[in-house]
Coordinates of C-alpha atoms in Angstrom, one line a residue:
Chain A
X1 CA -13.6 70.2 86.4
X2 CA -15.2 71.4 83.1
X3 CA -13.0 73.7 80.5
X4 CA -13.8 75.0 77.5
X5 CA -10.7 76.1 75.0
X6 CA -11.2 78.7 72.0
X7 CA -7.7 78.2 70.7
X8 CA -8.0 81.5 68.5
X9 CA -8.9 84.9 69.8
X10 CA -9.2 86.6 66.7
X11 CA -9.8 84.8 63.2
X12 CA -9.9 87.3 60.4
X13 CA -11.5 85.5 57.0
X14 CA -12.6 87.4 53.6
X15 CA -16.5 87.3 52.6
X16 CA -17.2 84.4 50.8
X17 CA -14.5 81.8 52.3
X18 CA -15.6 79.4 54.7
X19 CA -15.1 79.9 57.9
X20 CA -14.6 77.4 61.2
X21 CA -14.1 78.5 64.7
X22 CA -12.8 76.0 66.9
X23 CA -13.8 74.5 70.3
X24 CA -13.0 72.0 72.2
X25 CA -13.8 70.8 75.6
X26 CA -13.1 68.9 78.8
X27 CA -15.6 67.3 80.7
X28 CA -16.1 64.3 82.6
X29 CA -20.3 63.7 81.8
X30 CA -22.5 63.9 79.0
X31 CA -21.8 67.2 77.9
X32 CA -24.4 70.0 76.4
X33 CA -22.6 72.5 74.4
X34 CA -23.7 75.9 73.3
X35 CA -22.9 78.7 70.5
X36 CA -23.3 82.5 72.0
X37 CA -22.4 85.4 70.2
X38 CA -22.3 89.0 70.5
X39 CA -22.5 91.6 67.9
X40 CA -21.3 95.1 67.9
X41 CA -23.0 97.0 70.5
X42 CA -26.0 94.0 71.0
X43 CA -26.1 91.6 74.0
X44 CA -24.6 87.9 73.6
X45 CA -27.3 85.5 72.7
X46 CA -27.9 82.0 71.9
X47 CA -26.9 81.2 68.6
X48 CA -27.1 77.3 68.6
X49 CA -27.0 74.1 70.6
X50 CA -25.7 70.8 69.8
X51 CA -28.7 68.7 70.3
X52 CA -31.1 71.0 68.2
X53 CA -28.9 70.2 65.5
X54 CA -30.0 72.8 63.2
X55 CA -28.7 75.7 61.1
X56 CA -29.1 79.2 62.4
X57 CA -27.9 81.9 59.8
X58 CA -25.6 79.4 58.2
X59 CA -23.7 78.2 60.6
X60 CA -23.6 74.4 62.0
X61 CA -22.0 72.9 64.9
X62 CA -21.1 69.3 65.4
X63 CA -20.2 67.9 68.6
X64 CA -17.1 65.4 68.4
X65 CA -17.2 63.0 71.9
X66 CA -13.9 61.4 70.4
X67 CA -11.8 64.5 69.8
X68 CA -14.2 66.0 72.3
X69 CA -15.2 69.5 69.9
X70 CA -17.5 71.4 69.0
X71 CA -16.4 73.8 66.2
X72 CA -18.8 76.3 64.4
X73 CA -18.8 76.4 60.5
X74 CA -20.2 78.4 58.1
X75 CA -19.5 77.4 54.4
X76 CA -19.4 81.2 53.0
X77 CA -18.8 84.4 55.7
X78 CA -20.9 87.6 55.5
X79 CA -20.2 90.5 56.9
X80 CA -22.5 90.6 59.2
X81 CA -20.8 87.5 60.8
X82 CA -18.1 89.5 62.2
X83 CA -18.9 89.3 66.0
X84 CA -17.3 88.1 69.2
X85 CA -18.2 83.8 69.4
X86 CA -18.2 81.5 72.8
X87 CA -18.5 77.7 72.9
X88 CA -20.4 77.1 75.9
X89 CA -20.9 74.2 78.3
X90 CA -23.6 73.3 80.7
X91 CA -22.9 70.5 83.2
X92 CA -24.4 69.8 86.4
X93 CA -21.9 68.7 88.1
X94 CA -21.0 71.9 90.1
X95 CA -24.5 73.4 89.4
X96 CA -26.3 74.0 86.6
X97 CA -24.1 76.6 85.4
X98 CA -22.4 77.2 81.8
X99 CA -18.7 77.3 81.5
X100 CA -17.7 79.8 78.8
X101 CA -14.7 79.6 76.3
X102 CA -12.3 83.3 76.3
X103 CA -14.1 83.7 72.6
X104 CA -13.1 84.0 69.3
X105 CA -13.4 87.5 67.4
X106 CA -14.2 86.8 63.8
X107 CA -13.5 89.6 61.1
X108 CA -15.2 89.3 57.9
X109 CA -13.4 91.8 55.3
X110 CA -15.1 92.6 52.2
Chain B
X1 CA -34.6 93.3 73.4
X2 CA -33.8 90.3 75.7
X3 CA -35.9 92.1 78.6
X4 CA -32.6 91.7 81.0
X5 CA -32.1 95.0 82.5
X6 CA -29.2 96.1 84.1
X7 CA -27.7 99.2 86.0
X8 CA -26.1 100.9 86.0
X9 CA -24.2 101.2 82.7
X10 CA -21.2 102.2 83.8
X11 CA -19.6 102.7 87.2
X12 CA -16.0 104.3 87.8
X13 CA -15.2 103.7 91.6
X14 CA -12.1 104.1 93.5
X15 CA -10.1 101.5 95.0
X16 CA -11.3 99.9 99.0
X17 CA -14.7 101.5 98.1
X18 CA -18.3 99.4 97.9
X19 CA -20.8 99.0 94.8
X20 CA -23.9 97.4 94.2
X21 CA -25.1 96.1 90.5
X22 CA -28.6 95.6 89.9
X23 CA -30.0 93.4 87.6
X24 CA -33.7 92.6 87.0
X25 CA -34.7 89.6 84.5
X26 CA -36.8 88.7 82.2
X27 CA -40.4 88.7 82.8
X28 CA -41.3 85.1 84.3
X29 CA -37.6 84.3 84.8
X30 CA -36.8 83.1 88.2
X31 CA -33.1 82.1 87.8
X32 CA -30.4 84.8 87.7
X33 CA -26.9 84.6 87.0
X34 CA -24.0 86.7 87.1
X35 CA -21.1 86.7 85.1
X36 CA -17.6 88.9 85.2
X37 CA -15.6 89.5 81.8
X38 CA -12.6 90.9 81.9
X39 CA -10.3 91.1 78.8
X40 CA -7.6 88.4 80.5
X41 CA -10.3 86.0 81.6
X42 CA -12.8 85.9 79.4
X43 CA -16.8 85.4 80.4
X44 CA -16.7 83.6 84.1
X45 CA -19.3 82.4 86.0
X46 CA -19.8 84.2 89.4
X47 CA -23.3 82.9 91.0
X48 CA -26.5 81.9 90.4
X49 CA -29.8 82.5 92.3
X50 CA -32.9 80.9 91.8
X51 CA -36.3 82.0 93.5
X52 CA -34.2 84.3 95.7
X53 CA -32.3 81.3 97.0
X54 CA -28.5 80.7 95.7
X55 CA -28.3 77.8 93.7
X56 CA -25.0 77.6 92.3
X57 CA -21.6 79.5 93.0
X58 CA -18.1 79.4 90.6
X59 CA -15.5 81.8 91.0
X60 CA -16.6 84.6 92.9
X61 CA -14.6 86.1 95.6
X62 CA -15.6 86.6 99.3
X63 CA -15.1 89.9 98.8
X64 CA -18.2 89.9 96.4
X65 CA -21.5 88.6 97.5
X66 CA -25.4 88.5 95.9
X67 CA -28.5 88.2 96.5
X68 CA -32.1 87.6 95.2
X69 CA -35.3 89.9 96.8
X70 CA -38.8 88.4 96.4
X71 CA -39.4 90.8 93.1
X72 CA -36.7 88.3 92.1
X73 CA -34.4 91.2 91.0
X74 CA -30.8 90.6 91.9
X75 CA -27.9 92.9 93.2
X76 CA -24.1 91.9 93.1
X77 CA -22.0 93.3 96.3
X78 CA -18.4 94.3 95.4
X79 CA -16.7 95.2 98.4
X80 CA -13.2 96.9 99.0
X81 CA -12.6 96.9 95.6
X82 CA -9.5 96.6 94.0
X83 CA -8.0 97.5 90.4
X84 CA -8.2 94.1 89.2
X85 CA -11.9 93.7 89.6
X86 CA -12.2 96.1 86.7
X87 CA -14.3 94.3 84.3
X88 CA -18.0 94.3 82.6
X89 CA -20.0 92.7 84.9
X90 CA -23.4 90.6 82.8
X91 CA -26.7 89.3 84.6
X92 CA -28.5 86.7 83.0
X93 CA -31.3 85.0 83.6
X94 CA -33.6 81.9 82.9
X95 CA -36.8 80.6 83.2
X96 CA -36.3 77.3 85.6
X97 CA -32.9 76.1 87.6
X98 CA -31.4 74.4 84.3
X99 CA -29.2 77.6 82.7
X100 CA -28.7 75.8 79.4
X101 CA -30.5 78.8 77.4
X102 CA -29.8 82.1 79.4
X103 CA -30.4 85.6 78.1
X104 CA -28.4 88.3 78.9
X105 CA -28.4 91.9 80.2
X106 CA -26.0 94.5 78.5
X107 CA -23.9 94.6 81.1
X108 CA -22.1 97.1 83.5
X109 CA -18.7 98.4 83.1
X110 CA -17.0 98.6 85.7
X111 CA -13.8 100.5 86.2
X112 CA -11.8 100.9 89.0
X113 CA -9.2 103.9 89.5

């Protein structure tokens, strides 16, 4: 079965320093992996996906197949970073449903 | 606004008792999902319906059951309830049956006493 482990529940980072939240995942197929995140108060939404490839407010995502990951990065936090983060997985192999990591609070101090 | 709406906001129930979630999605959406978060096991998938026909199922209890009407809003059935279903309770939905992008409802909290 599909898992998908946020080792840290809270990462706590000072505006400015880079910041990586990890993920990594277990999965027998191809997989499709997915950034959410939820701000204060606001519903959790897409953030990114791994084969967009693309930059959305700074942060990246690479997927790893050989130390099977998928870690965000962002080279300098902002404050306005500081939300609740899920790695995400879709497989069809039990239905087309995504498998959610516990999350990862991030706290960007000033 | 992510056009998921769900009610109601909050719900404070007793334990044994019934509740029904409602959740209507996105204009043009016909998949809906449902999702329980509770603070030990993060964001799990419950169920998903799709054209008011269920299409995928992960850890959802027999005590809770769903469905899909033809306006293709969805309700989630929680039956003799007990503390440990306490939890925020999120709809999502989706345009086809592939749930790679979903977009989500703000949730109902659900606490049971």
């Amino acid at each position: 079965a599909q898992r998908v482990t946020q080792p840290e529940k809270l990462l706590s980072v000072f505006k400015g320093a880079p910041v990586e939240l990890k993920c990594n995942y277990s999965y027998s197929g191809s997989p499709e992996l997915f950034w959410y995140v939820q701000y204060s108060r606001q519903r959790l939404q897409l953030l990114l996906r791994h084969i967009s490839r693309e930059s959305i407010k700074g942060f990246t995502a690479d997927l790893n197949k050989g130390e099977t990951s998928f870690h965000l990065k962002k080279p300098f936090a902002q404050e306005e970073d500081s939300a609740m983060y899920y790695c995400a997985l879709f497989s069809y192999n039990a239905g087309n449903m995504l498998t959610f990591g516990g999350g990862t609070r991030l706290m960007v101090k000033p | 606004d992510s056009g998921v709406t769900q009610t109601p906001k909050h719900l404070i129930t007793a334990t044994g008792q019934r509740v029904t979630l409602r959740c209507s999605p996105r204009s043009g959406d016909l998949s809906v999902y449902w999702y329980q978060q509770s603070l030990d096991q993060g964001l799990q998938f419950l169920i998903q319906y799709y054209n008011g026909e269920e299409r995928a199922k992960g850890n959802i209890l027999e005590r809770f059951s769903a469905q899909q009407f033809p306006d293709l809003h969805s309700e989630l059935n929680l039956s003799s309830l007990e503390l440990g279903d306490s939890a925020l309770y999120f709809c999502a939905s989706s345009m086809g049956t592939g749930g790679r992008i979903q977009y989500f409802g703000a949730g109902t909290r659900l606490s049971v006493l």
